[in-house]
Amino acid sequence: MCKGLAGVAALPATCLKSAKDMKHRLGFLLQKPEPCDQSLSCDKKDKTASPPRVSEEEVKKWAESLENLIYHESGLSAFKAFLKSEYSEENIEFWIACEDYKKIKTPTKMGSKAKKIYDDFISTQAAKEVNLDSSTREETRKNLLEPTPLCFDEAQRKIFSLMEKDSYRRFLKSKLYLDLVSQSINSGTRKKHKGHSLDYSHLIPQCA
């Protein structure tokens, strides 16, 4: 029989081979340690390296509608990253700017913010010009003469519709989204097994 570490040098070759096989198999099982639980204290390095966890249910809800995706903080971040990879992030940036604009209560701030949004996204000279038809562009320009919380509604609605029919569908087929689905499923599986003691005794070599 194999007798601990002190007798390693005297072990027969077959036993040593079995021990190496066991080590290899255990190494394969343990080579991916559990990520740090967000509810526990981790060092700063781990906190910056670990992205926020999203459940499988949440990730799958993103495929139900564009609203579910962009009204979820992590979903919005993922969609922005995807659009940036396609060099079309101006659409979601415009949508976000419109959402922020609706929260403004002060008339003076509303006027300056409305002008900035128009100059950044709607003007034909805008660096991040979004794809709007001429009538919507002109209607929005007139709305800026007397800014209200609703002055970008039509333009925002059309850009949302454009994303819904085009980039959102590509996002759902993208590697980025499919990887998120896979990661959320794997994370859920790990949580189900967390806390269960695993028996590796069948991997221990038995040598005569």
C-alpha positions as protocol buffer text, in pm:
chain_id: "A"
residue {
  index: 1
  type: MET
  ca { x: 0 y: 0 z: 0 }
}
residue {
  index: 2
  type: CYS
  ca { x: 104 y: 368 z: -53 }
}
residue {
  index: 3
  type: LYS
  ca { x: 224 y: 519 z: 277 }
}
residue {
  index: 4
  type: GLY
  ca { x: 222 y: 902 z: 278 }
}
residue {
  index: 5
  type: LEU
  ca { x: 484 y: 1152 z: 175 }
}
residue {
  index: 6
  type: ALA
  ca { x: 775 y: 1011 z: 377 }
}
residue {
  index: 7
  type: GLY
  ca { x: 793 y: 703 z: 162 }
}
residue {
  index: 8
  type: VAL
  ca { x: 758 y: 868 z: -176 }
}
residue {
  index: 9
  type: ALA
  ca { x: 1106 y: 773 z: -292 }
}
residue {
  index: 10
  type: ALA
  ca { x: 1041 y: 405 z: -218 }
}
residue {
  index: 11
  type: LEU
  ca { x: 704 y: 387 z: -394 }
}
residue {
  index: 12
  type: PRO
  ca { x: 675 y: 159 z: -697 }
}
residue {
  index: 13
  type: ALA
  ca { x: 653 y: 322 z: -1040 }
}
residue {
  index: 14
  type: THR
  ca { x: 286 y: 221 z: -1087 }
}
residue {
  index: 15
  type: CYS
  ca { x: 186 y: 395 z: -764 }
}
residue {
  index: 16
  type: LEU
  ca { x: 377 y: 713 z: -858 }
}
residue {
  index: 17
  type: LYS
  ca { x: 205 y: 714 z: -1196 }
}
residue {
  index: 18
  type: SER
  ca { x: -136 y: 682 z: -1031 }
}
residue {
  index: 19
  type: ALA
  ca { x: -50 y: 965 z: -792 }
}
residue {
  index: 20
  type: LYS
  ca { x: 49 y: 1188 z: -1084 }
}
residue {
  index: 21
  type: ASP
  ca { x: -277 y: 1105 z: -1260 }
}
residue {
  index: 22
  type: MET
  ca { x: -472 y: 1199 z: -948 }
}
residue {
  index: 23
  type: LYS
  ca { x: -284 y: 1528 z: -920 }
}
residue {
  index: 24
  type: HIS
  ca { x: -359 y: 1605 z: -1283 }
}
residue {
  index: 25
  type: ARG
  ca { x: -729 y: 1537 z: -1242 }
}
residue {
  index: 26
  type: LEU
  ca { x: -756 y: 1738 z: -920 }
}
residue {
  index: 27
  type: GLY
  ca { x: -565 y: 2024 z: -1085 }
}
residue {
  index: 28
  type: PHE
  ca { x: -812 y: 2027 z: -1374 }
}
residue {
  index: 29
  type: LEU
  ca { x: -1107 y: 2045 z: -1134 }
}
residue {
  index: 30
  type: LEU
  ca { x: -953 y: 2320 z: -923 }
}
residue {
  index: 31
  type: GLN
  ca { x: -780 y: 2534 z: -1185 }
}
residue {
  index: 32
  type: LYS
  ca { x: -1072 y: 2783 z: -1199 }
}
residue {
  index: 33
  type: PRO
  ca { x: -1131 y: 2910 z: -844 }
}
residue {
  index: 34
  type: GLU
  ca { x: -1464 y: 3062 z: -744 }
}
residue {
  index: 35
  type: PRO
  ca { x: -1481 y: 3434 z: -823 }
}
residue {
  index: 36
  type: CYS
  ca { x: -1494 y: 3657 z: -517 }
}
residue {
  index: 37
  type: ASP
  ca { x: -1852 y: 3686 z: -387 }
}
residue {
  index: 38
  type: GLN
  ca { x: -1965 y: 4049 z: -420 }
}
residue {
  index: 39
  type: SER
  ca { x: -2126 y: 4034 z: -74 }
}
residue {
  index: 40
  type: LEU
  ca { x: -1791 y: 3951 z: 89 }
}
residue {
  index: 41
  type: SER
  ca { x: -1493 y: 4178 z: 142 }
}
residue {
  index: 42
  type: CYS
  ca { x: -1228 y: 4136 z: -127 }
}
residue {
  index: 43
  type: ASP
  ca { x: -905 y: 4319 z: -185 }
}
residue {
  index: 44
  type: LYS
  ca { x: -911 y: 4618 z: -422 }
}
residue {
  index: 45
  type: LYS
  ca { x: -752 y: 4427 z: -706 }
}
residue {
  index: 46
  type: ASP
  ca { x: -1027 y: 4163 z: -703 }
}
residue {
  index: 47
  type: LYS
  ca { x: -1302 y: 4426 z: -688 }
}
residue {
  index: 48
  type: THR
  ca { x: -1178 y: 4609 z: -994 }
}
residue {
  index: 49
  type: ALA
  ca { x: -1118 y: 4289 z: -1187 }
}
residue {
  index: 50
  type: SER
  ca { x: -1460 y: 4128 z: -1123 }
}
residue {
  index: 51
  type: PRO
  ca { x: -1750 y: 4264 z: -1332 }
}
residue {
  index: 52
  type: PRO
  ca { x: -2098 y: 4291 z: -1175 }
}
residue {
  index: 53
  type: ARG
  ca { x: -2279 y: 3958 z: -1179 }
}
residue {
  index: 54
  type: VAL
  ca { x: -2604 y: 3933 z: -1371 }
}
residue {
  index: 55
  type: SER
  ca { x: -2843 y: 3644 z: -1319 }
}
residue {
  index: 56
  type: GLU
  ca { x: -2944 y: 3408 z: -1596 }
}
residue {
  index: 57
  type: GLU
  ca { x: -3304 y: 3529 z: -1566 }
}
residue {
  index: 58
  type: GLU
  ca { x: -3202 y: 3895 z: -1612 }
}
residue {
  index: 59
  type: VAL
  ca { x: -2981 y: 3825 z: -1913 }
}
residue {
  index: 60
  type: LYS
  ca { x: -3256 y: 3627 z: -2082 }
}
residue {
  index: 61
  type: LYS
  ca { x: -3505 y: 3908 z: -2020 }
}
residue {
  index: 62
  type: TRP
  ca { x: -3284 y: 4133 z: -2230 }
}
residue {
  index: 63
  type: ALA
  ca { x: -3381 y: 3922 z: -2531 }
}
residue {
  index: 64
  type: GLU
  ca { x: -3752 y: 3991 z: -2473 }
}
residue {
  index: 65
  type: SER
  ca { x: -3738 y: 4361 z: -2557 }
}
residue {
  index: 66
  type: LEU
  ca { x: -3503 y: 4652 z: -2607 }
}
residue {
  index: 67
  type: GLU
  ca { x: -3670 y: 4822 z: -2309 }
}
residue {
  index: 68
  type: ASN
  ca { x: -3568 y: 4537 z: -2078 }
}
residue {
  index: 69
  type: LEU
  ca { x: -3212 y: 4570 z: -2205 }
}
residue {
  index: 70
  type: ILE
  ca { x: -3151 y: 4943 z: -2184 }
}
residue {
  index: 71
  type: TYR
  ca { x: -3348 y: 5005 z: -1863 }
}
residue {
  index: 72
  type: HIS
  ca { x: -3119 y: 4757 z: -1686 }
}
residue {
  index: 73
  type: GLU
  ca { x: -2787 y: 4911 z: -1580 }
}
residue {
  index: 74
  type: SER
  ca { x: -2570 y: 4617 z: -1684 }
}
residue {
  index: 75
  type: GLY
  ca { x: -2778 y: 4564 z: -1998 }
}
residue {
  index: 76
  type: LEU
  ca { x: -2729 y: 4925 z: -2102 }
}
residue {
  index: 77
  type: SER
  ca { x: -2353 y: 4895 z: -2045 }
}
residue {
  index: 78
  type: ALA
  ca { x: -2338 y: 4578 z: -2256 }
}
residue {
  index: 79
  type: PHE
  ca { x: -2541 y: 4735 z: -2537 }
}
residue {
  index: 80
  type: LYS
  ca { x: -2321 y: 5047 z: -2534 }
}
residue {
  index: 81
  type: ALA
  ca { x: -2011 y: 4829 z: -2557 }
}
residue {
  index: 82
  type: PHE
  ca { x: -2162 y: 4644 z: -2854 }
}
residue {
  index: 83
  type: LEU
  ca { x: -2258 y: 4965 z: -3036 }
}
residue {
  index: 84
  type: LYS
  ca { x: -1912 y: 5107 z: -2972 }
}
residue {
  index: 85
  type: SER
  ca { x: -1762 y: 4799 z: -3138 }
}
residue {
  index: 86
  type: GLU
  ca { x: -1977 y: 4882 z: -3442 }
}
residue {
  index: 87
  type: TYR
  ca { x: -1890 y: 5253 z: -3430 }
}
residue {
  index: 88
  type: SER
  ca { x: -2257 y: 5347 z: -3386 }
}
residue {
  index: 89
  type: GLU
  ca { x: -2271 y: 5445 z: -3019 }
}
residue {
  index: 90
  type: GLU
  ca { x: -2417 y: 5788 z: -3105 }
}
residue {
  index: 91
  type: ASN
  ca { x: -2768 y: 5636 z: -3111 }
}
residue {
  index: 92
  type: ILE
  ca { x: -2765 y: 5509 z: -2753 }
}
residue {
  index: 93
  type: GLU
  ca { x: -2577 y: 5820 z: -2635 }
}
residue {
  index: 94
  type: PHE
  ca { x: -2852 y: 6037 z: -2784 }
}
residue {
  index: 95
  type: TRP
  ca { x: -3119 y: 5822 z: -2617 }
}
residue {
  index: 96
  type: ILE
  ca { x: -2943 y: 5854 z: -2280 }
}
residue {
  index: 97
  type: ALA
  ca { x: -2905 y: 6232 z: -2324 }
}
residue {
  index: 98
  type: CYS
  ca { x: -3280 y: 6259 z: -2390 }
}
residue {
  index: 99
  type: GLU
  ca { x: -3357 y: 6056 z: -2076 }
}
residue {
  index: 100
  type: ASP
  ca { x: -3134 y: 6284 z: -1869 }
}
residue {
  index: 101
  type: TYR
  ca { x: -3289 y: 6592 z: -2027 }
}
residue {
  index: 102
  type: LYS
  ca { x: -3639 y: 6490 z: -1910 }
}
residue {
  index: 103
  type: LYS
  ca { x: -3519 y: 6503 z: -1549 }
}
residue {
  index: 104
  type: ILE
  ca { x: -3426 y: 6873 z: -1568 }
}
residue {
  index: 105
  type: LYS
  ca { x: -3663 y: 7102 z: -1376 }
}
residue {
  index: 106
  type: THR
  ca { x: -3501 y: 7445 z: -1414 }
}
residue {
  index: 107
  type: PRO
  ca { x: -3607 y: 7629 z: -1735 }
}
residue {
  index: 108
  type: THR
  ca { x: -3267 y: 7794 z: -1782 }
}
residue {
  index: 109
  type: LYS
  ca { x: -3084 y: 7462 z: -1751 }
}
residue {
  index: 110
  type: MET
  ca { x: -3338 y: 7302 z: -1980 }
}
residue {
  index: 111
  type: GLY
  ca { x: -3265 y: 7558 z: -2254 }
}
residue {
  index: 112
  type: SER
  ca { x: -2887 y: 7514 z: -2241 }
}
residue {
  index: 113
  type: LYS
  ca { x: -2910 y: 7135 z: -2223 }
}
residue {
  index: 114
  type: ALA
  ca { x: -3154 y: 7123 z: -2516 }
}
residue {
  index: 115
  type: LYS
  ca { x: -2917 y: 7331 z: -2730 }
}
residue {
  index: 116
  type: LYS
  ca { x: -2624 y: 7105 z: -2641 }
}
residue {
  index: 117
  type: ILE
  ca { x: -2818 y: 6789 z: -2737 }
}
residue {
  index: 118
  type: TYR
  ca { x: -2922 y: 6948 z: -3065 }
}
residue {
  index: 119
  type: ASP
  ca { x: -2566 y: 7059 z: -3143 }
}
residue {
  index: 120
  type: ASP
  ca { x: -2416 y: 6723 z: -3045 }
}
residue {
  index: 121
  type: PHE
  ca { x: -2662 y: 6488 z: -3215 }
}
residue {
  index: 122
  type: ILE
  ca { x: -2919 y: 6654 z: -3442 }
}
residue {
  index: 123
  type: SER
  ca { x: -2753 y: 6941 z: -3625 }
}
residue {
  index: 124
  type: THR
  ca { x: -2623 y: 6850 z: -3970 }
}
residue {
  index: 125
  type: GLN
  ca { x: -2282 y: 6965 z: -3845 }
}
residue {
  index: 126
  type: ALA
  ca { x: -2302 y: 6748 z: -3531 }
}
residue {
  index: 127
  type: ALA
  ca { x: -1998 y: 6530 z: -3459 }
}
residue {
  index: 128
  type: LYS
  ca { x: -2231 y: 6248 z: -3346 }
}
residue {
  index: 129
  type: GLU
  ca { x: -2520 y: 6312 z: -3583 }
}
residue {
  index: 130
  type: VAL
  ca { x: -2800 y: 6056 z: -3551 }
}
residue {
  index: 131
  type: ASN
  ca { x: -3004 y: 5931 z: -3845 }
}
residue {
  index: 132
  type: LEU
  ca { x: -3324 y: 6141 z: -3850 }
}
residue {
  index: 133
  type: ASP
  ca { x: -3546 y: 6241 z: -4138 }
}
residue {
  index: 134
  type: SER
  ca { x: -3557 y: 6610 z: -4232 }
}
residue {
  index: 135
  type: SER
  ca { x: -3908 y: 6671 z: -4097 }
}
residue {
  index: 136
  type: THR
  ca { x: -3824 y: 6533 z: -3751 }
}
residue {
  index: 137
  type: ARG
  ca { x: -3500 y: 6730 z: -3749 }
}
residue {
  index: 138
  type: GLU
  ca { x: -3685 y: 7052 z: -3835 }
}
residue {
  index: 139
  type: GLU
  ca { x: -3963 y: 6984 z: -3582 }
}
residue {
  index: 140
  type: THR
  ca { x: -3703 y: 6933 z: -3309 }
}
residue {
  index: 141
  type: ARG
  ca { x: -3523 y: 7252 z: -3405 }
}
residue {
  index: 142
  type: LYS
  ca { x: -3848 y: 7449 z: -3368 }
}
residue {
  index: 143
  type: ASN
  ca { x: -3914 y: 7287 z: -3030 }
}
residue {
  index: 144
  type: LEU
  ca { x: -3592 y: 7441 z: -2901 }
}
residue {
  index: 145
  type: LEU
  ca { x: -3742 y: 7792 z: -2938 }
}
residue {
  index: 146
  type: GLU
  ca { x: -3954 y: 7714 z: -2630 }
}
residue {
  index: 147
  type: PRO
  ca { x: -3791 y: 7410 z: -2465 }
}
residue {
  index: 148
  type: THR
  ca { x: -4013 y: 7168 z: -2273 }
}
residue {
  index: 149
  type: PRO
  ca { x: -3943 y: 6819 z: -2130 }
}
residue {
  index: 150
  type: LEU
  ca { x: -4108 y: 6676 z: -2444 }
}
residue {
  index: 151
  type: CYS
  ca { x: -3917 y: 6861 z: -2715 }
}
residue {
  index: 152
  type: PHE
  ca { x: -3698 y: 6558 z: -2807 }
}
residue {
  index: 153
  type: ASP
  ca { x: -3969 y: 6293 z: -2772 }
}
residue {
  index: 154
  type: GLU
  ca { x: -4031 y: 6236 z: -3142 }
}
residue {
  index: 155
  type: ALA
  ca { x: -3661 y: 6225 z: -3229 }
}
residue {
  index: 156
  type: GLN
  ca { x: -3591 y: 5991 z: -2938 }
}
residue {
  index: 157
  type: ARG
  ca { x: -3878 y: 5763 z: -3038 }
}
residue {
  index: 158
  type: LYS
  ca { x: -3746 y: 5732 z: -3394 }
}
residue {
  index: 159
  type: ILE
  ca { x: -3391 y: 5656 z: -3281 }
}
residue {
  index: 160
  type: PHE
  ca { x: -3524 y: 5395 z: -3037 }
}
residue {
  index: 161
  type: SER
  ca { x: -3721 y: 5234 z: -3321 }
}
residue {
  index: 162
  type: LEU
  ca { x: -3411 y: 5238 z: -3541 }
}
residue {
  index: 163
  type: MET
  ca { x: -3204 y: 5060 z: -3273 }
}
residue {
  index: 164
  type: GLU
  ca { x: -3484 y: 4812 z: -3206 }
}
residue {
  index: 165
  type: LYS
  ca { x: -3508 y: 4705 z: -3569 }
}
residue {
  index: 166
  type: ASP
  ca { x: -3137 y: 4705 z: -3644 }
}
residue {
  index: 167
  type: SER
  ca { x: -2859 y: 4706 z: -3385 }
}
residue {
  index: 168
  type: TYR
  ca { x: -3064 y: 4538 z: -3108 }
}
residue {
  index: 169
  type: ARG
  ca { x: -3124 y: 4232 z: -3327 }
}
residue {
  index: 170
  type: ARG
  ca { x: -2754 y: 4209 z: -3409 }
}
residue {
  index: 171
  type: PHE
  ca { x: -2670 y: 4246 z: -3041 }
}
residue {
  index: 172
  type: LEU
  ca { x: -2878 y: 3938 z: -2955 }
}
residue {
  index: 173
  type: LYS
  ca { x: -2677 y: 3735 z: -3209 }
}
residue {
  index: 174
  type: SER
  ca { x: -2342 y: 3881 z: -3107 }
}
residue {
  index: 175
  type: LYS
  ca { x: -2064 y: 3693 z: -2928 }
}
residue {
  index: 176
  type: LEU
  ca { x: -2080 y: 3954 z: -2651 }
}
residue {
  index: 177
  type: TYR
  ca { x: -2442 y: 3870 z: -2563 }
}
residue {
  index: 178
  type: LEU
  ca { x: -2405 y: 3494 z: -2613 }
}
residue {
  index: 179
  type: ASP
  ca { x: -2102 y: 3496 z: -2383 }
}
residue {
  index: 180
  type: LEU
  ca { x: -2304 y: 3680 z: -2117 }
}
residue {
  index: 181
  type: VAL
  ca { x: -2578 y: 3417 z: -2140 }
}
residue {
  index: 182
  type: SER
  ca { x: -2322 y: 3138 z: -2106 }
}
residue {
  index: 183
  type: GLN
  ca { x: -2150 y: 3306 z: -1810 }
}
residue {
  index: 184
  type: SER
  ca { x: -2479 y: 3365 z: -1629 }
}
residue {
  index: 185
  type: ILE
  ca { x: -2579 y: 2999 z: -1675 }
}
residue {
  index: 186
  type: ASN
  ca { x: -2240 y: 2878 z: -1549 }
}
residue {
  index: 187
  type: SER
  ca { x: -2258 y: 3116 z: -1253 }
}
residue {
  index: 188
  type: GLY
  ca { x: -2603 y: 2985 z: -1162 }
}
residue {
  index: 189
  type: THR
  ca { x: -2479 y: 2627 z: -1180 }
}
residue {
  index: 190
  type: ARG
  ca { x: -2186 y: 2706 z: -949 }
}
residue {
  index: 191
  type: LYS
  ca { x: -2418 y: 2868 z: -694 }
}
residue {
  index: 192
  type: LYS
  ca { x: -2636 y: 2557 z: -684 }
}
residue {
  index: 193
  type: HIS
  ca { x: -2332 y: 2346 z: -593 }
}
residue {
  index: 194
  type: LYS
  ca { x: -2176 y: 2602 z: -358 }
}
residue {
  index: 195
  type: GLY
  ca { x: -2151 y: 2475 z: -4 }
}
residue {
  index: 196
  type: HIS
  ca { x: -2178 y: 2108 z: -100 }
}
residue {
  index: 197
  type: SER
  ca { x: -1875 y: 1905 z: 4 }
}
residue {
  index: 198
  type: LEU
  ca { x: -1726 y: 1711 z: -284 }
}
residue {
  index: 199
  type: ASP
  ca { x: -1587 y: 1362 z: -233 }
}
residue {
  index: 200
  type: TYR
  ca { x: -1260 y: 1307 z: -422 }
}
residue {
  index: 201
  type: SER
  ca { x: -1178 y: 977 z: -246 }
}
residue {
  index: 202
  type: HIS
  ca { x: -1241 y: 782 z: -566 }
}
residue {
  index: 203
  type: LEU
  ca { x: -946 y: 966 z: -722 }
}
residue {
  index: 204
  type: ILE
  ca { x: -695 y: 845 z: -459 }
}
residue {
  index: 205
  type: PRO
  ca { x: -481 y: 567 z: -607 }
}
residue {
  index: 206
  type: GLN
  ca { x: -490 y: 231 z: -436 }
}
residue {
  index: 207
  type: CYS
  ca { x: -152 y: 57 z: -472 }
}
residue {
  index: 208
  type: ALA
  ca { x: -63 y: -290 z: -351 }
}
